[in-house]
mmCIF file of C-alpha atoms and ligand atoms in Angstrom:
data_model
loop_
_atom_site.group_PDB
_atom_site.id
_atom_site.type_symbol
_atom_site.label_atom_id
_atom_site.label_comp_id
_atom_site.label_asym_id
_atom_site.label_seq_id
_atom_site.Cartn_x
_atom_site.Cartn_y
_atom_site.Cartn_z
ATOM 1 C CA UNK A 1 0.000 0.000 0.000
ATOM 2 C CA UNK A 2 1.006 3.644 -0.472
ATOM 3 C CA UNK A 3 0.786 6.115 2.270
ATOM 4 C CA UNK A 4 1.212 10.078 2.500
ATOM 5 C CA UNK A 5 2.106 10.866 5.863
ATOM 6 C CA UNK A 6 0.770 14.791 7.097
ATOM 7 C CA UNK A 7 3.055 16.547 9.468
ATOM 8 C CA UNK A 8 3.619 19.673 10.872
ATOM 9 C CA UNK A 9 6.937 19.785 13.459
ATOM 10 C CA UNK A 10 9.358 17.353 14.890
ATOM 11 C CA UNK A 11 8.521 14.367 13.149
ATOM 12 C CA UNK A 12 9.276 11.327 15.656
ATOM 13 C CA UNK A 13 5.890 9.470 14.504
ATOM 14 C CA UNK A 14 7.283 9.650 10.560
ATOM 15 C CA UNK A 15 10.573 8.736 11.887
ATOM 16 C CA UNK A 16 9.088 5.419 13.773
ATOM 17 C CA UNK A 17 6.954 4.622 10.734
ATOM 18 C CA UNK A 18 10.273 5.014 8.717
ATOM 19 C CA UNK A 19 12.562 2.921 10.869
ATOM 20 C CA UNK A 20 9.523 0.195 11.369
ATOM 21 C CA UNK A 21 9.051 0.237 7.262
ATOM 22 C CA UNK A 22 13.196 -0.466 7.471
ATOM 23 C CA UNK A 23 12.933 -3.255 9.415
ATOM 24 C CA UNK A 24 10.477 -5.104 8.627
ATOM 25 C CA UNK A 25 7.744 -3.920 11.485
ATOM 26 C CA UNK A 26 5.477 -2.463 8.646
ATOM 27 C CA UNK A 27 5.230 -4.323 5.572
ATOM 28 C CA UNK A 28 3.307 -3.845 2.237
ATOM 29 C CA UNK A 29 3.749 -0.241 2.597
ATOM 30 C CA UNK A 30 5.595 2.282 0.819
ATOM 31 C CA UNK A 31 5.807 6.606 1.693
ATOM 32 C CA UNK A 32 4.736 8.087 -1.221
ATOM 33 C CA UNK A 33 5.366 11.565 0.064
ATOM 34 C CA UNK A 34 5.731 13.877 3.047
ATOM 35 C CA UNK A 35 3.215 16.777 3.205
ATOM 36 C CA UNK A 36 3.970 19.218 5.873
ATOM 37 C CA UNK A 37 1.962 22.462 6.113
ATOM 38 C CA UNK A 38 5.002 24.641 7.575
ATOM 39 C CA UNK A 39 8.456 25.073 5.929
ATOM 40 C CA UNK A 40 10.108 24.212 8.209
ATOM 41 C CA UNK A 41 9.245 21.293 10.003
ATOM 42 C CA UNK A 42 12.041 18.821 11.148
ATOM 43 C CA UNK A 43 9.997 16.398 9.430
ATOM 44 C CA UNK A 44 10.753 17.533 5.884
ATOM 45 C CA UNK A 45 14.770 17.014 6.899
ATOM 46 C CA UNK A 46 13.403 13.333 8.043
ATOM 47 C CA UNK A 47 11.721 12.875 4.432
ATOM 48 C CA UNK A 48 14.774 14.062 2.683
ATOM 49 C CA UNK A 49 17.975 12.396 4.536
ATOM 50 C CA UNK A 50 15.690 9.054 3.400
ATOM 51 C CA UNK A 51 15.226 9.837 0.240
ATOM 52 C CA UNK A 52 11.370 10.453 0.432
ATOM 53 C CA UNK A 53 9.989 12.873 -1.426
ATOM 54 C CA UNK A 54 8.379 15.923 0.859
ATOM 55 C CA UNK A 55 6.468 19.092 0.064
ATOM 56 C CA UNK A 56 5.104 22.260 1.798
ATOM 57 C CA UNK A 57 1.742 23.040 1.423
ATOM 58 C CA UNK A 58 1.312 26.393 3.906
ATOM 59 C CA UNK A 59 -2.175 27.913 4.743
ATOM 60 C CA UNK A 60 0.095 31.452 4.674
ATOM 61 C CA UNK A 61 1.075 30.694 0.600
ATOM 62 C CA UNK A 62 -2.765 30.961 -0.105
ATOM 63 C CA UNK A 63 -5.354 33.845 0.034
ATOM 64 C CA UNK A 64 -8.147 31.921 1.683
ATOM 65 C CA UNK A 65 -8.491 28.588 3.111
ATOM 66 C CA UNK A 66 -10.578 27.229 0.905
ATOM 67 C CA UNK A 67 -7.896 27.668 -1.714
ATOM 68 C CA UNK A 68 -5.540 26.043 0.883
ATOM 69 C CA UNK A 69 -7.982 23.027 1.224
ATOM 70 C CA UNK A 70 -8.428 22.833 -1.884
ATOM 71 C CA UNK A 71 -4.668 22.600 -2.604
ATOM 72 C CA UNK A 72 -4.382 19.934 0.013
ATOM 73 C CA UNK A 73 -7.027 17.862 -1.288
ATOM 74 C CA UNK A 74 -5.427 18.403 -4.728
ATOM 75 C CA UNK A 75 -1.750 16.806 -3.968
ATOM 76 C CA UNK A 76 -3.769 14.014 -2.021
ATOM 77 C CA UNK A 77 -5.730 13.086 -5.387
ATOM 78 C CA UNK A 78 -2.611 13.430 -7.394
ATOM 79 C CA UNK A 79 -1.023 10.937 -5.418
ATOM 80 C CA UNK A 80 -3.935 9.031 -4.713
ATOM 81 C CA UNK A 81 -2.468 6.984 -1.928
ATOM 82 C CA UNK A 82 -4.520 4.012 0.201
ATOM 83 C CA UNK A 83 -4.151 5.678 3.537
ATOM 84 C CA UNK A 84 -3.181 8.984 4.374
ATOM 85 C CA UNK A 85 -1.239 9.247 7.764
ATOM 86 C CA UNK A 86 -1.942 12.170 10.349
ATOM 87 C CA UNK A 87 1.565 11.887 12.513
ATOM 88 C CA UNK A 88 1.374 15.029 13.980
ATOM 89 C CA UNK A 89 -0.661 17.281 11.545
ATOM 90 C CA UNK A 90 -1.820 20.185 13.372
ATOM 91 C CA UNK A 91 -4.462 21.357 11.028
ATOM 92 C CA UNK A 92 -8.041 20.684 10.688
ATOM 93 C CA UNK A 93 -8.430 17.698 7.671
ATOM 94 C CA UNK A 94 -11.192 19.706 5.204
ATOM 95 C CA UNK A 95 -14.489 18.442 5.297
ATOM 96 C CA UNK A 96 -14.193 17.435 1.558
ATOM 97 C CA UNK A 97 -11.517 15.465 2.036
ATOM 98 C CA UNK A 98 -12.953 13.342 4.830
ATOM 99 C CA UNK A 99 -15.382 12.459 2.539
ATOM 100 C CA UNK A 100 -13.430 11.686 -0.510
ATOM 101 C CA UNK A 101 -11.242 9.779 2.103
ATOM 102 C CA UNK A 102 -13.716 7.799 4.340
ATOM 103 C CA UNK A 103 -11.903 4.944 6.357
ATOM 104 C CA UNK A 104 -8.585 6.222 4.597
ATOM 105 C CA UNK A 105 -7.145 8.741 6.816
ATOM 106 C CA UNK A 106 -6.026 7.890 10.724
ATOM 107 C CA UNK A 107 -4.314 9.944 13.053
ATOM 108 C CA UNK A 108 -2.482 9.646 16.346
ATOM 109 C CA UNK A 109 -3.623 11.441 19.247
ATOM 110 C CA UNK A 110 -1.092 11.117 22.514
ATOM 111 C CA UNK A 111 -4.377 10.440 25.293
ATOM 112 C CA UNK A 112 -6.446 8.070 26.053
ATOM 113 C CA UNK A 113 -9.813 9.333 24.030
ATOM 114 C CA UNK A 114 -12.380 10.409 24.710
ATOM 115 C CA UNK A 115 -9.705 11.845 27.639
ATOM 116 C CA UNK A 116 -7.600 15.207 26.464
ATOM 117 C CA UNK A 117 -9.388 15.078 23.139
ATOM 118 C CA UNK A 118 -11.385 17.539 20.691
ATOM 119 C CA UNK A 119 -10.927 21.383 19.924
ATOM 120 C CA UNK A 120 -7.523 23.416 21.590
ATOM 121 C CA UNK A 121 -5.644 19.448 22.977
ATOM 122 C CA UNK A 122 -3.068 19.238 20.799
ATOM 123 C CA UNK A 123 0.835 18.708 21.014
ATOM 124 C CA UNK A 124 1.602 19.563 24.783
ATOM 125 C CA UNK A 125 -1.671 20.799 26.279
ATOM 126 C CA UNK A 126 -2.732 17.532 26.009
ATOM 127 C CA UNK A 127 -0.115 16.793 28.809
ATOM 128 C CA UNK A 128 -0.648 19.532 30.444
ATOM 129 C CA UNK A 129 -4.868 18.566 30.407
ATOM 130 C CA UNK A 130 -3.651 15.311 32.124
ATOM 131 C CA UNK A 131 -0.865 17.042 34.907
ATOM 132 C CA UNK A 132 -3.736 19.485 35.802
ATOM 133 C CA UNK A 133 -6.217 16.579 35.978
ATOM 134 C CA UNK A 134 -3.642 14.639 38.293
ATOM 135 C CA UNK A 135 -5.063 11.555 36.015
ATOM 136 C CA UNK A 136 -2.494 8.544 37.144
ATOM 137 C CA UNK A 137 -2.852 6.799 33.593
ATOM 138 C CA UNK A 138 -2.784 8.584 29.962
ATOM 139 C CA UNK A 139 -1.736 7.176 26.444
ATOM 140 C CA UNK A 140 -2.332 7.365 22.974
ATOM 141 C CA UNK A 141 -4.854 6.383 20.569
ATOM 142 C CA UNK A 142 -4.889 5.688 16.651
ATOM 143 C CA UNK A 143 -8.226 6.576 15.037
ATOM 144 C CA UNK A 144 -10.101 6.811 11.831
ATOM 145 C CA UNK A 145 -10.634 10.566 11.313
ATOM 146 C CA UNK A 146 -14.121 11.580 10.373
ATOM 147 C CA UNK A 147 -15.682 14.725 10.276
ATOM 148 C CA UNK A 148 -15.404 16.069 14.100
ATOM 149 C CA UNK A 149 -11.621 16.496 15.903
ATOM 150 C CA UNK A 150 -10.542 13.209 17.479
ATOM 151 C CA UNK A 151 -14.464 11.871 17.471
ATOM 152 C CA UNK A 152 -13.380 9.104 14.590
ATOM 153 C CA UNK A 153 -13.596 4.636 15.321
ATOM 154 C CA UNK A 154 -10.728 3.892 17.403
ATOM 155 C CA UNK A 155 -7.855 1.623 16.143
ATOM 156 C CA UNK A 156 -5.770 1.152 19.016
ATOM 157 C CA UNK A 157 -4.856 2.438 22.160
ATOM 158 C CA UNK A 158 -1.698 2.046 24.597
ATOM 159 C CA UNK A 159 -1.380 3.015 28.314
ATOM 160 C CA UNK A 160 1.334 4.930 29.654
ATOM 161 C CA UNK A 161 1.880 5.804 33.636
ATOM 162 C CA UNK A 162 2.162 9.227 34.840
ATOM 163 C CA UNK A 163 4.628 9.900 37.195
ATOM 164 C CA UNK A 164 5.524 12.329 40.123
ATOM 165 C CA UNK A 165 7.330 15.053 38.724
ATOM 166 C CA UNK A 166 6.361 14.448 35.323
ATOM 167 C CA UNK A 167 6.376 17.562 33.777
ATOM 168 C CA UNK A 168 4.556 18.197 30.268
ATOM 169 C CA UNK A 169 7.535 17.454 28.166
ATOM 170 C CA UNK A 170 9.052 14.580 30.582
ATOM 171 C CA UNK A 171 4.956 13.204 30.152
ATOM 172 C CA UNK A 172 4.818 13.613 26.411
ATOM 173 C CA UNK A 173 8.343 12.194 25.974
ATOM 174 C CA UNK A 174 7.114 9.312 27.809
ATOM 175 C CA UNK A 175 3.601 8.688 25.708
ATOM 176 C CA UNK A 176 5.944 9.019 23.046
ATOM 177 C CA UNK A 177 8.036 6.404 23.365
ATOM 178 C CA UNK A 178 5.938 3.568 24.979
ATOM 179 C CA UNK A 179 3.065 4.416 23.188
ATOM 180 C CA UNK A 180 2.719 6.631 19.918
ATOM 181 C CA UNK A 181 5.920 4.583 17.867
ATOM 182 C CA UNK A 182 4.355 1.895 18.588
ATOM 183 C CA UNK A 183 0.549 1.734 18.148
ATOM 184 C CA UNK A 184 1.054 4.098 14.800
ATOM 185 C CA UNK A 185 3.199 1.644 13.244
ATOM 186 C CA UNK A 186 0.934 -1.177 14.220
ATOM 187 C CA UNK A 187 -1.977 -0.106 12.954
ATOM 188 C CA UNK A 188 -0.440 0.763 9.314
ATOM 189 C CA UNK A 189 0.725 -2.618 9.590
ATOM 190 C CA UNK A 190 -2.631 -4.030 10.077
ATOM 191 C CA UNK A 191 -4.350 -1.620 7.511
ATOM 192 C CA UNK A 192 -1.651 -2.719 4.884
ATOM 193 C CA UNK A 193 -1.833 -6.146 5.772
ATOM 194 C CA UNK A 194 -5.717 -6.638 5.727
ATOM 195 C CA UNK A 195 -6.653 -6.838 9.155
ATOM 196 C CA UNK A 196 -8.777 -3.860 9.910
HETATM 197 C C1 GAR B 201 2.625 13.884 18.769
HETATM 198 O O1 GAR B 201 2.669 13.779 20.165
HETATM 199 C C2 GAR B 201 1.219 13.643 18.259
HETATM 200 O O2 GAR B 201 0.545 12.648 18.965
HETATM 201 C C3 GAR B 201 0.601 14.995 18.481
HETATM 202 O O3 GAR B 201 1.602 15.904 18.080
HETATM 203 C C4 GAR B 201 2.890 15.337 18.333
HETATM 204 C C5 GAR B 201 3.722 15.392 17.065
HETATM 205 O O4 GAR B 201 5.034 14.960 17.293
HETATM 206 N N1 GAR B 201 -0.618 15.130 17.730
HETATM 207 C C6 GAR B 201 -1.686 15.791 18.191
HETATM 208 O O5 GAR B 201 -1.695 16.386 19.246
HETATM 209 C C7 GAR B 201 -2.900 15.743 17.274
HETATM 210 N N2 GAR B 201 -4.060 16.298 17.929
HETATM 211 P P1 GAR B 201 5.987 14.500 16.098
HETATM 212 O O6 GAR B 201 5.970 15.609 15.041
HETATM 213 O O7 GAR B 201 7.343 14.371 16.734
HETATM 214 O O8 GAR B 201 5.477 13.189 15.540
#
């Protein structure tokens, strides 16, 4: 199967999905290209130093967001990949593309939904929704996106402990690493492989 994987920063998910599609984790699949919405997103250097191809597509290059949409939904139908791969993509998915794209899009979200989900979690505050909670267990979850933020048929989920003196970063660090490289590679295995 061929994948596009959506970023916008660091890149660790694409870099796990890379390094499981190396050795053998994820197979059947293939990154047809890296689509980040800012320049300069780590994630682009990731696509580049391993030879995939990547490509900006910025809200700020277009006058409105429909033409930005539009554009998005565009390089997605040029490419016309099997599954489309939200690893950190910070922008809302248009509403025409979820359609066009039903069951093909997932993304990874680093709670346990319905916990630390929806409109303004994202990135940190997710972690710092949990620390303010004092919640003892968080996670991360792979869903299908549909047409509300994180409200899509969950995939898979992993647990991850909080800690005293976790801070946001030491917390999403954490999530991270026991959690987000692995359930995100998983499930693209099991899409590619038939067993979704
Ligand atoms: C990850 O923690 C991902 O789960 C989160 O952004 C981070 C991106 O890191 N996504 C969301 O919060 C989506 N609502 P990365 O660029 O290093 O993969």
């Amino acid at each position: 199967m061929r994948i596009v994987v959506l970023v916008s920063g660091g890149g660790t998910n694409l870099q796990a999905i890379i390094d499981r599609i190396k050795d053998n984790t994820i197979t059947n699949t293939e990154i047809a290209e890296v689509v980040s919405n800012n320049p300069n997103a780590y994630a682009l250097t990731r696509a580049k130093d391993n030879g995939i191809s990547g490509k900006c597509i910025s809200p700020k290059d277009f006058d409105s967001r429909d033409e930005f949409n539009k554009a998005l939904v565009d390089e997605m139908d040029r490419i016309n990949p099997d599954l489309i791969v939200l690893a950190g993509f910070l922008v809302n998915i248009p509403a025409e593309m979820v359609k066009k794209y039903t069951r093909k899009i997932i993304n990874i979200h680093p709670s346990l939904i319905p916990a630390f989900c929806g409109k303004g979690f994202y990135g940190l505050k997710v972690h710092e929704g949990a620390l303010e909670r004092g919640v003892k267990i968080t996670g991360a979850t792979v869903h299908f996106v549909d047409e509300g933020t994180d409200t899509g048929p969950i995939i898979l989920q992993k647990a991850v402990e909080v800690l005293d003196g976790d801070t946001p970063k030491i917390l999403q660090k954490r999530v991270m690493e026991q959690a987000e490289w692995v359930i995100l590679p998983q499930a693209i295995d099991m899409i590619a492989n038939g067993r979704i």
